[in-house]
XYZ file of C-alpha atoms in Angstrom:
618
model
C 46.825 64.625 138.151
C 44.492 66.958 140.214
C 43.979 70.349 138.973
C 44.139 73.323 141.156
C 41.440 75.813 141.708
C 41.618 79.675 142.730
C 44.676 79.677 140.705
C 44.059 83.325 139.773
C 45.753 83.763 136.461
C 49.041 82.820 138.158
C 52.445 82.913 136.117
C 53.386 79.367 134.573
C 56.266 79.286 137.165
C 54.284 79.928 140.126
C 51.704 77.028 138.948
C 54.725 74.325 139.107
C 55.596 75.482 142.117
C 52.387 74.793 143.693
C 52.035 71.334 143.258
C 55.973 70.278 144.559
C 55.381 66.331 145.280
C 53.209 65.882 141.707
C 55.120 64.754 139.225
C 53.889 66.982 135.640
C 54.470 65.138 131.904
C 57.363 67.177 130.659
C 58.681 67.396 127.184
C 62.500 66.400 127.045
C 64.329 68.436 124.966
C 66.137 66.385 121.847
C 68.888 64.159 122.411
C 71.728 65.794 120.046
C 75.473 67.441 120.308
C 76.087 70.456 122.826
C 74.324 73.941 121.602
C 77.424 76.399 119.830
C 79.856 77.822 122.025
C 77.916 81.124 122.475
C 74.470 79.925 121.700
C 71.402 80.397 124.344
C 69.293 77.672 124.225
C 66.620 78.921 126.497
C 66.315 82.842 127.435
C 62.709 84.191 128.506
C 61.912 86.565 131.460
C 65.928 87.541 131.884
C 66.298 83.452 132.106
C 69.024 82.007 129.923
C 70.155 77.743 129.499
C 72.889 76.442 127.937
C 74.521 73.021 127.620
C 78.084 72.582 129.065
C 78.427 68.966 128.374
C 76.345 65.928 126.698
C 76.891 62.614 127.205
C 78.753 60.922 124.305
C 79.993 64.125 122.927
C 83.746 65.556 123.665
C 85.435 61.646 124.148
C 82.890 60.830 127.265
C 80.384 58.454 127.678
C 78.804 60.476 130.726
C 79.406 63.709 132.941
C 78.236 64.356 135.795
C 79.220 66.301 139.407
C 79.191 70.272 138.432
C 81.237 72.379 139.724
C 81.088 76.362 139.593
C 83.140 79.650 140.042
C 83.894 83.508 139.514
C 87.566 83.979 139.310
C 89.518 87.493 140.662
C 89.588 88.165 137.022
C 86.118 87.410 136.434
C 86.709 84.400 134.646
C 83.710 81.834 135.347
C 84.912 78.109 135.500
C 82.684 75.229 135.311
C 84.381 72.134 136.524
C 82.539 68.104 136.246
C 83.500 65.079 136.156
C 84.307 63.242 132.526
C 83.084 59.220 133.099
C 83.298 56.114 131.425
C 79.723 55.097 133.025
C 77.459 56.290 135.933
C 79.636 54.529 138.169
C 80.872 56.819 140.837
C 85.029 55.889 142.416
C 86.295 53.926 142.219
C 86.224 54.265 138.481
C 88.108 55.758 135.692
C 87.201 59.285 136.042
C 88.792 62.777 134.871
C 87.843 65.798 136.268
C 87.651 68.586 133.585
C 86.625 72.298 133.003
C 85.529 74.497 130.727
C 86.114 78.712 131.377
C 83.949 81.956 129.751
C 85.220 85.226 129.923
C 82.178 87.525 129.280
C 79.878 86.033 132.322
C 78.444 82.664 130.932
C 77.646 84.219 127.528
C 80.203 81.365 125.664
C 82.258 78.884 126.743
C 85.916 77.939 125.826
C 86.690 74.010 124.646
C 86.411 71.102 127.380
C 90.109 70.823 129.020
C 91.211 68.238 131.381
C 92.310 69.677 135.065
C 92.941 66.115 135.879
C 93.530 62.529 134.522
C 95.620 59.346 134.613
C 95.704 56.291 132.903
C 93.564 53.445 134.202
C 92.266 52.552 136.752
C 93.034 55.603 138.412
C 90.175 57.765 138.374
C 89.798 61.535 139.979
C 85.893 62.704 140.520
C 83.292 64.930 142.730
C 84.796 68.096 141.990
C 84.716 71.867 144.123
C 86.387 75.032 143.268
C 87.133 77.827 145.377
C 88.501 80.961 144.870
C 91.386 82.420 147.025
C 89.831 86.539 146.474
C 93.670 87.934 148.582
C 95.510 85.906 146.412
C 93.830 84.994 142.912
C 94.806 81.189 143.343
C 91.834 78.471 142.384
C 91.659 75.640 143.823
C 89.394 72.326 142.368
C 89.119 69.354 145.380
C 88.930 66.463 144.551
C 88.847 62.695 145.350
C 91.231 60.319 144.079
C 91.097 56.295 143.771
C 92.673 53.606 142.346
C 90.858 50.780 143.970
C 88.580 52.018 146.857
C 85.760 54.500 146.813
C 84.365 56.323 149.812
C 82.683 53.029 151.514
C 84.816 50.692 150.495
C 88.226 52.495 151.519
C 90.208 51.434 154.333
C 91.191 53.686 157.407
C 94.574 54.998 157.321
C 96.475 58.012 155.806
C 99.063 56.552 153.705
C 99.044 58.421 151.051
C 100.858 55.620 148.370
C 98.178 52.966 149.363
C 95.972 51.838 146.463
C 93.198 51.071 148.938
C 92.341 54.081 150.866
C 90.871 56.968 148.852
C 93.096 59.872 148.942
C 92.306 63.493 149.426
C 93.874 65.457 146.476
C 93.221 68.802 144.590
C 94.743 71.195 142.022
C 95.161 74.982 141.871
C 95.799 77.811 139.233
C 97.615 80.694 139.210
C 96.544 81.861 135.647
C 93.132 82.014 136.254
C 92.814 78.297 135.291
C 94.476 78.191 131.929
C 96.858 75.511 133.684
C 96.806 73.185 137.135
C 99.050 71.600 139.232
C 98.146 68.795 141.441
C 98.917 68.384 145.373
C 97.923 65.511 147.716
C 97.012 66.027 151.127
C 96.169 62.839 152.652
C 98.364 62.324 155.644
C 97.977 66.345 156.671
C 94.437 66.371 156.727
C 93.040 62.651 157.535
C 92.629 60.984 160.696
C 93.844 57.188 160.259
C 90.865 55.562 162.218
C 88.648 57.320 159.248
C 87.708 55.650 156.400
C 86.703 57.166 152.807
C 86.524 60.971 152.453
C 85.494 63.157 149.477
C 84.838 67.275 148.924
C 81.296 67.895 148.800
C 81.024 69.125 145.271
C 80.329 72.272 143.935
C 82.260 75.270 145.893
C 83.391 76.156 148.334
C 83.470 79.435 150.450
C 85.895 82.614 151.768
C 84.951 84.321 154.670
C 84.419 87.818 154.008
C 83.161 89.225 157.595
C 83.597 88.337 161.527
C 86.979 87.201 163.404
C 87.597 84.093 160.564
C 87.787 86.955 157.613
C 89.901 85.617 154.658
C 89.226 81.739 155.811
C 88.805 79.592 153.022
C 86.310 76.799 153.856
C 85.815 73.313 151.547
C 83.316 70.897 152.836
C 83.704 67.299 153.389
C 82.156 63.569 153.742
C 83.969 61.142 156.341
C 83.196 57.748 156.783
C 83.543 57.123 160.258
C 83.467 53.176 161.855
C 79.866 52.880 158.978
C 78.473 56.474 159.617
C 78.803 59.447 157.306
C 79.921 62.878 158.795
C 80.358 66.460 157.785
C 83.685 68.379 158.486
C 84.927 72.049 157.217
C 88.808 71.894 155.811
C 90.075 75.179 156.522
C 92.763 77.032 155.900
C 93.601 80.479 157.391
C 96.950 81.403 155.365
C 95.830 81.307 152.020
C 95.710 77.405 151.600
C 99.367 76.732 152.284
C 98.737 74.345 154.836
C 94.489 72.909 155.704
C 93.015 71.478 158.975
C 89.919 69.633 158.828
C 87.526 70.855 161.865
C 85.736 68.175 163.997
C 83.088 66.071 161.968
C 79.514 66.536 162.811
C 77.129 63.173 162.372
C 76.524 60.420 161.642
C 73.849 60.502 159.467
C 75.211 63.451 157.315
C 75.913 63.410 153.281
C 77.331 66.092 150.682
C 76.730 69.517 152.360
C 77.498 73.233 151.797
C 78.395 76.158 153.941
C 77.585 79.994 153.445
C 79.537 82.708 155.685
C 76.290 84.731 157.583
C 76.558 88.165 157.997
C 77.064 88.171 161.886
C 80.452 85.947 160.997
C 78.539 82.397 161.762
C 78.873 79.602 158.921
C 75.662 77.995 157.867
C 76.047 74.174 157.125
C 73.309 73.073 154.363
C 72.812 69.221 154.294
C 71.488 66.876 151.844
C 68.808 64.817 153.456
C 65.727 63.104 152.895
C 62.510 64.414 153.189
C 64.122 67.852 154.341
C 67.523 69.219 153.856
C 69.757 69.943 157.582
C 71.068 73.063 158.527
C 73.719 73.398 161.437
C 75.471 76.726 162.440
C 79.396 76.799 163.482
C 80.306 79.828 165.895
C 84.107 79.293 164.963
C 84.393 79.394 160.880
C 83.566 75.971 161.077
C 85.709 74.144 163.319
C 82.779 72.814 165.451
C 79.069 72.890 164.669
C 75.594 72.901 166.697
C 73.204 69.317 166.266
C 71.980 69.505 162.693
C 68.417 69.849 162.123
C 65.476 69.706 159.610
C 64.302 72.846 157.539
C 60.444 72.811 156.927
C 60.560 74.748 153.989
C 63.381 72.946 151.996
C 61.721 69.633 150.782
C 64.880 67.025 149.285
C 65.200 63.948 148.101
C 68.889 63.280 149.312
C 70.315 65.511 146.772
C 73.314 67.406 146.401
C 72.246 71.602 146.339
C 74.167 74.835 146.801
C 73.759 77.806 148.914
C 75.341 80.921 148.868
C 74.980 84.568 150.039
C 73.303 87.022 147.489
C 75.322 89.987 148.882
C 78.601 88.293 150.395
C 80.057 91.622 150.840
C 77.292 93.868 152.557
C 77.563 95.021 156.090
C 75.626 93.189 159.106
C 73.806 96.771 158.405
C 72.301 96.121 155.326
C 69.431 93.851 155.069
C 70.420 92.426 151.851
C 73.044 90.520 154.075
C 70.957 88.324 155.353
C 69.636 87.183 151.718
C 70.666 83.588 150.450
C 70.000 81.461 147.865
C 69.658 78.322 147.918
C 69.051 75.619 145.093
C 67.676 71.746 145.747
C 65.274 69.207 143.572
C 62.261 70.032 145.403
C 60.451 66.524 145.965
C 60.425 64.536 149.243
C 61.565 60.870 146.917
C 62.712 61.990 143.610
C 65.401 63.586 142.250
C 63.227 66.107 139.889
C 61.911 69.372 139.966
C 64.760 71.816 140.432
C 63.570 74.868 141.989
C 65.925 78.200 143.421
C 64.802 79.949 146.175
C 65.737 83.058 148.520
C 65.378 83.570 151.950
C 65.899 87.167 153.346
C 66.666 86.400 157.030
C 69.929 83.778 157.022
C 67.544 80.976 156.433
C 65.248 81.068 158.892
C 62.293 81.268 156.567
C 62.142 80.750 152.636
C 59.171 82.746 151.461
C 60.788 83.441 147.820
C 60.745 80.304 145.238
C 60.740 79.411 141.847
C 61.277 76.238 139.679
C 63.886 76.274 137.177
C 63.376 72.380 135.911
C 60.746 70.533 136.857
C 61.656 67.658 135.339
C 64.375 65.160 135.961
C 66.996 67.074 137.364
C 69.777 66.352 140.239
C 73.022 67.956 141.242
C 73.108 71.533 141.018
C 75.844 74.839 142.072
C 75.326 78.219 142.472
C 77.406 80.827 142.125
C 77.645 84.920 141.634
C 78.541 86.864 138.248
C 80.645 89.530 137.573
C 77.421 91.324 136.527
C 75.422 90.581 139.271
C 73.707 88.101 137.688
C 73.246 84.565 139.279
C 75.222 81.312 137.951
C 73.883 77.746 138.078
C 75.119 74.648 136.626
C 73.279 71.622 137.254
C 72.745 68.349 135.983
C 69.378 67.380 134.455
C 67.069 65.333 131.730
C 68.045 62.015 133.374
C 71.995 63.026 133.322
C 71.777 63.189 130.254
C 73.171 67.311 130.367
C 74.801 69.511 132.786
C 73.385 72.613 131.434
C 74.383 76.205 132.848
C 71.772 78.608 133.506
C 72.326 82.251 134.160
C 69.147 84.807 136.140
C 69.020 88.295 137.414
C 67.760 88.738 140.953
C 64.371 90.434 139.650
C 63.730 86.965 137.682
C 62.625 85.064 141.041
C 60.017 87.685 140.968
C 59.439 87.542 144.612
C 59.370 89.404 148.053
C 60.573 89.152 151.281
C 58.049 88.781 153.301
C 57.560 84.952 155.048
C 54.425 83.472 155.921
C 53.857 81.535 158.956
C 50.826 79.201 159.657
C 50.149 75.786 161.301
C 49.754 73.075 159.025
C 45.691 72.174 159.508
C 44.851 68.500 160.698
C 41.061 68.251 160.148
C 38.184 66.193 158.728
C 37.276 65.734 155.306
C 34.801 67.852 154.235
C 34.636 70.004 156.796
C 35.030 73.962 156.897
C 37.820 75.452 158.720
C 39.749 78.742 159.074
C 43.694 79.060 158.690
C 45.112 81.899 160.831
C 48.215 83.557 159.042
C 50.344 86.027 159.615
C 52.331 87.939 156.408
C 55.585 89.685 157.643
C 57.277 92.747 156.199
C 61.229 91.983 155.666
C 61.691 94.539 153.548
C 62.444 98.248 154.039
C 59.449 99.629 152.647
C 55.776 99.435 153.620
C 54.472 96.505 151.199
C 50.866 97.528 149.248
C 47.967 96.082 149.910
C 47.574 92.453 148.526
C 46.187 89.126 148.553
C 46.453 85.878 150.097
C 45.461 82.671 148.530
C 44.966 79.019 149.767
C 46.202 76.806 146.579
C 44.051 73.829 147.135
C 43.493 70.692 145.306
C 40.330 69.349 143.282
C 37.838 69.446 145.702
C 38.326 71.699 147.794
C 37.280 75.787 147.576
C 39.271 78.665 149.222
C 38.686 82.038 148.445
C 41.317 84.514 147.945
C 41.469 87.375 150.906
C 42.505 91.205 150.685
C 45.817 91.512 152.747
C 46.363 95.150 154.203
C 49.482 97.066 153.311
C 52.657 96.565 155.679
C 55.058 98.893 157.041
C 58.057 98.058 157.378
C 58.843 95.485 160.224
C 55.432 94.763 161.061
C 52.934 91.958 159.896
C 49.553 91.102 159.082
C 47.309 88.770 160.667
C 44.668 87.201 158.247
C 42.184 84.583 158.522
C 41.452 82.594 155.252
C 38.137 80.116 155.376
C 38.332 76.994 153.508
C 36.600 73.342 152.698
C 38.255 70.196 152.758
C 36.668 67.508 150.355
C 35.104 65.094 151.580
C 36.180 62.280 149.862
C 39.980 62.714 149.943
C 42.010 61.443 153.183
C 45.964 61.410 154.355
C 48.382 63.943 153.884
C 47.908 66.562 151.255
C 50.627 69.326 149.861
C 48.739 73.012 150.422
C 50.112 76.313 149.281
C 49.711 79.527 150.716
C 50.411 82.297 148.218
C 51.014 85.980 149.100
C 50.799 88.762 146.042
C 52.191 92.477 146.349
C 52.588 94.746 143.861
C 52.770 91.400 141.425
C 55.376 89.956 143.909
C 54.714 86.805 145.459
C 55.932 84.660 148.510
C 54.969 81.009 149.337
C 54.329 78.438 152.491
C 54.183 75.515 151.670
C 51.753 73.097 154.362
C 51.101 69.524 154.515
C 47.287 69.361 155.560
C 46.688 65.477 157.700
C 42.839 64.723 156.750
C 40.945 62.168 159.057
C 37.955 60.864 157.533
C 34.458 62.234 157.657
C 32.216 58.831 158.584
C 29.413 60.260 156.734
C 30.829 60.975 153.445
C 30.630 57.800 150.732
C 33.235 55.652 150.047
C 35.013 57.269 146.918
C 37.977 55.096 145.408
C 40.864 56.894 143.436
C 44.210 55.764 142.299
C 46.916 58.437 140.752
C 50.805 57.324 138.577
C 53.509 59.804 137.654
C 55.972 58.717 136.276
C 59.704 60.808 135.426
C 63.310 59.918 133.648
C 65.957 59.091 136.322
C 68.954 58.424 134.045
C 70.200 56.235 131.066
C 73.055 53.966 130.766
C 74.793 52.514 128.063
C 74.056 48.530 127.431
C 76.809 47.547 125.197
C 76.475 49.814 122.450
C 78.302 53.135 121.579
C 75.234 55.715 122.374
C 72.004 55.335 121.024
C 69.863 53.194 120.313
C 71.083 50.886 122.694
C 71.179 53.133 125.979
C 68.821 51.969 128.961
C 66.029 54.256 130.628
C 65.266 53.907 134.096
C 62.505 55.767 135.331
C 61.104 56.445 139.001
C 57.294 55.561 139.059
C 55.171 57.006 142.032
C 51.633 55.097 143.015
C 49.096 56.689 145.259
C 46.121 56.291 146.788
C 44.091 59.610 146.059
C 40.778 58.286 147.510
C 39.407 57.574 150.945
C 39.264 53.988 150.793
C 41.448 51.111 151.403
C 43.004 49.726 147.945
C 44.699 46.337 147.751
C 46.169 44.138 145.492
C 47.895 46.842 143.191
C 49.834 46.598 139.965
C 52.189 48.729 137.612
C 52.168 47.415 133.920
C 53.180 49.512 130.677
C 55.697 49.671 128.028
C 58.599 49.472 130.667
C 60.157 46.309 131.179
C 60.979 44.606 134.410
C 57.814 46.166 136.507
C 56.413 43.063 137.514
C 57.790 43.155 140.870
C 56.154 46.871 141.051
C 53.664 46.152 143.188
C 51.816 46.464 146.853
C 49.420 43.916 148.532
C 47.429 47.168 150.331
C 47.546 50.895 150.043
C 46.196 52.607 152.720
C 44.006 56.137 151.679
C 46.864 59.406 150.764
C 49.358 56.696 150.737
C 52.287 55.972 147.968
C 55.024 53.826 147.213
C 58.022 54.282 144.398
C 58.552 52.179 141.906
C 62.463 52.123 140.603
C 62.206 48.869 138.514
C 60.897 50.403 134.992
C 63.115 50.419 132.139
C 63.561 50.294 128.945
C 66.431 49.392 126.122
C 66.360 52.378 123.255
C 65.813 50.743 119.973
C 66.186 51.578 116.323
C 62.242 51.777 116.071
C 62.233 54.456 118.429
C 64.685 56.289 116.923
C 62.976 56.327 113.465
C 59.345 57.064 115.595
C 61.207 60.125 116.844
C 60.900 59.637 120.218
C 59.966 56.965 123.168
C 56.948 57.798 125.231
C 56.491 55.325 128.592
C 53.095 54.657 128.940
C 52.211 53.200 132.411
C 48.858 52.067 133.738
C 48.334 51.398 137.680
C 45.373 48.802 138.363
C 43.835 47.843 142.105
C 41.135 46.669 143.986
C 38.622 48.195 147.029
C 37.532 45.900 149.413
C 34.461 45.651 147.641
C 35.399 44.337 144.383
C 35.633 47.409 142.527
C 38.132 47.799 140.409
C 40.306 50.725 138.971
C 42.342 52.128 136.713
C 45.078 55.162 136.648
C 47.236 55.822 133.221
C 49.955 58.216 132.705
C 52.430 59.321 129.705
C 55.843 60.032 130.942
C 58.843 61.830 130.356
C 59.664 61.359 126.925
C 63.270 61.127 125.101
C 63.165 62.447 121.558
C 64.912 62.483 118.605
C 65.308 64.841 116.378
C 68.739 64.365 114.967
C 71.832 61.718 115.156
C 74.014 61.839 117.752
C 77.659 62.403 116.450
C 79.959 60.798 118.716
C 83.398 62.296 118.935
């Protein structure tokens, strides 16, 4: 890994920010049975973690799919799904819940909102909250022998083939459900499979669609995947699904904007979509990429941080938005705020920067911030509660060009700092986080009034001997506040520097699966493993070898300089030895060639899976 200079005593937080596509050897917390209800695994800096559910413990060999909401009452429901295996539908799934009544503090037993015996299964659950009425409702999709590609077009809603658009509601504040099926109201017959985008969904609280309660959707249309709203505008007693926007779309999320608009948040790779719907999301604009919100093709949430303040206030225009925060793999799970409807993201900070993957926000009675998320290679869907102050940032966005330029040259970036906020900002500094090699200094920033800016112009030096595309940071401090651009710098090379050969290999978890045996030892490890060329020569003929099995087809004929490939082959069958080492450590080493002969070498320790107690199944 490169270290960074001109760090300037930043916060831990900050530091893993800074680096988003470099994948950092993280320690794994201990495979073992959910923490006590009521017992905070993790609380620092008004952060606090708790496990919801653990694979193996509570009658289910995995869970997956969270799902997250505030009730009238205040009641705080996480919904998931409860799996005999990774496999999504069809398979024989439940979807089940657990509530809290004192804000995420402790959690009632696991109940089951939804089951059947086999092979029906009932997964990818969303809640949403009816705030006229009280009802909750949980989406679903059900199967008995299709899943979303393989299901056939029609609305029937008795035919074992097509998967079926279902969901439950509660009139107790989810103490007990009762299931509906909705198939031949809401589906078009020339469609194929269909499933709620998990997570929640959303109630219009301002502009003509006030009281409209929104639930996202995925349509598989003649081989293409599509978004699409179902609405309903009396209190869900009957839903109409708006006109689906695609192809090319996957699970997405909506937020109500102050002005009465609906923002549509997409999961994409290397950038999440946005689209905006004028009409509470019956139609919506072309969808396009968002610079600033890096994705692997991961399902995120978004939501407003003040759903109830007046177009007036500027906290209306705050959201938050949460997303694993890597261009290829599903890891580093960071939350982030934008203070003008998501036109800029200048707030950020990483939560997990590990494995982690699906993940749903959601507001507390006490104005705290909920997420549940899944992470540690699936092997937890762990709820996490924040205050506000806890991203410890500000809203003011940076905006500069990302630099295309020669190695080892000196250049100048010309930024501009904006004041969002209504108060003049003090004076501060701004900060080019670089990589090894390279120098930046750190430059005063004036203060800010309110709604004006700052220009600034920050000198730099490239190395010399380090070509391709590079990850840059720009970091602005106020007051101890910070806000972030993130750049990607294109280096040509300089044809006078020498010829200076570097290979780099991170490795992280991506999940486990059971191989025959009842937990572990036994399970199966797969982990993502990412090559690259960190020099400024061509490398060729390059290997992955290590303690993970099945790599031997890990491998690339030529790597051109700032160039990478992944690596999803490594794995490994957990073994009795490990168990009584304590742990299982991959140990990876990349090997290749210049065109000169010269051989070299990159190593890495990955994510580890420890063991510090047995796992008692139940």
């Amino acid at each position: 890994m490169h270290s960074l200079r001109h760090r300037h005593h930043l916060p831990v937080w900050l530091a893993t920010l800074l680096a988003p596509v470099t994948l950092a050897i993280v320690s794994v917390p201990a495979l073992a049975a959910p923490t006590p209800i009521g017992h905070v695994t993790h609380a620092t800096n008004g952060l606090a973690k708790q496990n919801l559910a653990t694979r193996y413990v509570g009658g289910y060999p995995q869970y997956r799919i969270p799902a997250l909401a505030v009730t009238t009452k205040g009641t705080l429901i996480a919904a998931y799904d409860a799996r005999p295996s990774m496999a999504d539908l069809p398979s024989h799934i439940a979807v089940v819940m657990r509530r809290s009544t004192d804000g995420g503090k402790s959690w009632g037993p696991q109940k089951v909102i939804r089951a059947a015996p086999a092979p029906d299964g009932f997964g990818d659950p969303s809640l949403l909250v009816d705030r006229r009425t009280g009802r909750v409702f949980v989406f679903y999709a059900a199967s008995v022998n299709a899943g979303f590609a393989s299901s056939k077009t029609g609305n029937n809603p008795n035919d074992p083939d097509i998967q079926q658009v279902d969901y439950s509601y509660s009139d107790d504040d989810g103490l007990t459900w009762h299931a509906r099926r909705i198939t031949r109201k809401v589906k078009n017959p020339a469609w194929g499979g269909l499933f709620a985008a998990s997570g929640e969904g959303i109630q219009l609280r301002q502009g003509p669609y006030k009281g409209r309660l929104i639930q996202q959707y995925v349509i598989r249309i003649k081989g293409g995947n599509y978004a699409a709203s179902l609405y309903s505008d009396n209190d869900g007693k009957t839903w109409t699904m708006g006109q689906p926007v695609g192809p090319g779309m996957d699970e997405n999320k909506v937020v109500g904007l102050a002005n009465g608009d609906v923002l549509l948040d997409v999961r994409a790779a290397p950038r999440r979509l946005f689209a905006i719907s004028h009409n509470g999301g019956q139609t919506w604009s072309k969808p396009h990429p968002v610079p600033a919100l890096v994705d692997p093709g991961d399902n995120g949430a978004i939501i407003r941080y003040a759903p109830n303040a007046p177009a007036s206030n500027p906290q209306s225009r705050r959201l938050i938005e949460s997303n694993t925060a890597d261009p290829d793999i599903r890891r580093n799970l960071t939350v982030r705020m934008s203070c003008d409807d998501g036109k800029t993201w200048p707030i950020a900070r990483v939560i997990e920067p590990g494995s982690s993957a699906y993940s749903t926000l959601t507001l507390l009675p006490d104005g705290r911030i909920g997420l549940f998320y899944e992470r540690d290679g699936y092997r937890h869907l762990t709820f996490a509660s924040f205050s506000p102050s806890w991203l410890d940032g500000v809203c003011a966005p940076i905006k500069a060009a990302s630099p295309a330029i020669m190695a080892g040259s000196h250049h100048v970036l010309h930024v501009r700092v904006s004041n969002q906020t209504p108060h003049t900002l003090a004076a501060g500094t701004l900060t080019l986080q670089v990589p090894f090699g390279w120098t930046a200094q750190a430059v005063s920033v004036p203060a800010i009034t309110k709604g004006h800016h700052a220009n600034i112009d920050l000198p730099y030096t490239a190395s010399a001997n380090r070509i391709g595309t590079l990850p840059l940071t720009l970091l602005y401090t106020t007051a101890g506040k910070h806000s972030v651009l993130a750049l990607t710098a294109s280096i040509k090379r300089n044809p006078t520097a020498p010829t200076m050969p570097s290979l780099s290999v991170r490795t992280v978890l991506d999940h486990l699966t059971a191989a025959g045996a009842t937990g572990l030892p036994g399970d199966v490890a797969h982990y993502w493993t990412r090559v690259t060329n960190t020099g400024n020569a061509m490398l060729i003929g390059i290997t992955l070898r290590g303690n993970l099995q099945d790599l031997s087809r890990c491998r690339r004929a030529t790597l051109a300089p700032g160039a990478s490939f992944l690596c999803w082959r490594g794995q490994h069958q957990l073994t009795a030895d490990d168990r009584a080492d304590g742990r299982y450590m991959p140990r990876l080493t990349a090997t290749a060639t210049t065109i000169r002969g010269r051989q070299l070498t990159a190593s890495i320790m990955g994510q580890a899976i420890t063991f510090t107690r047995p796992v008692h199944l139940r």
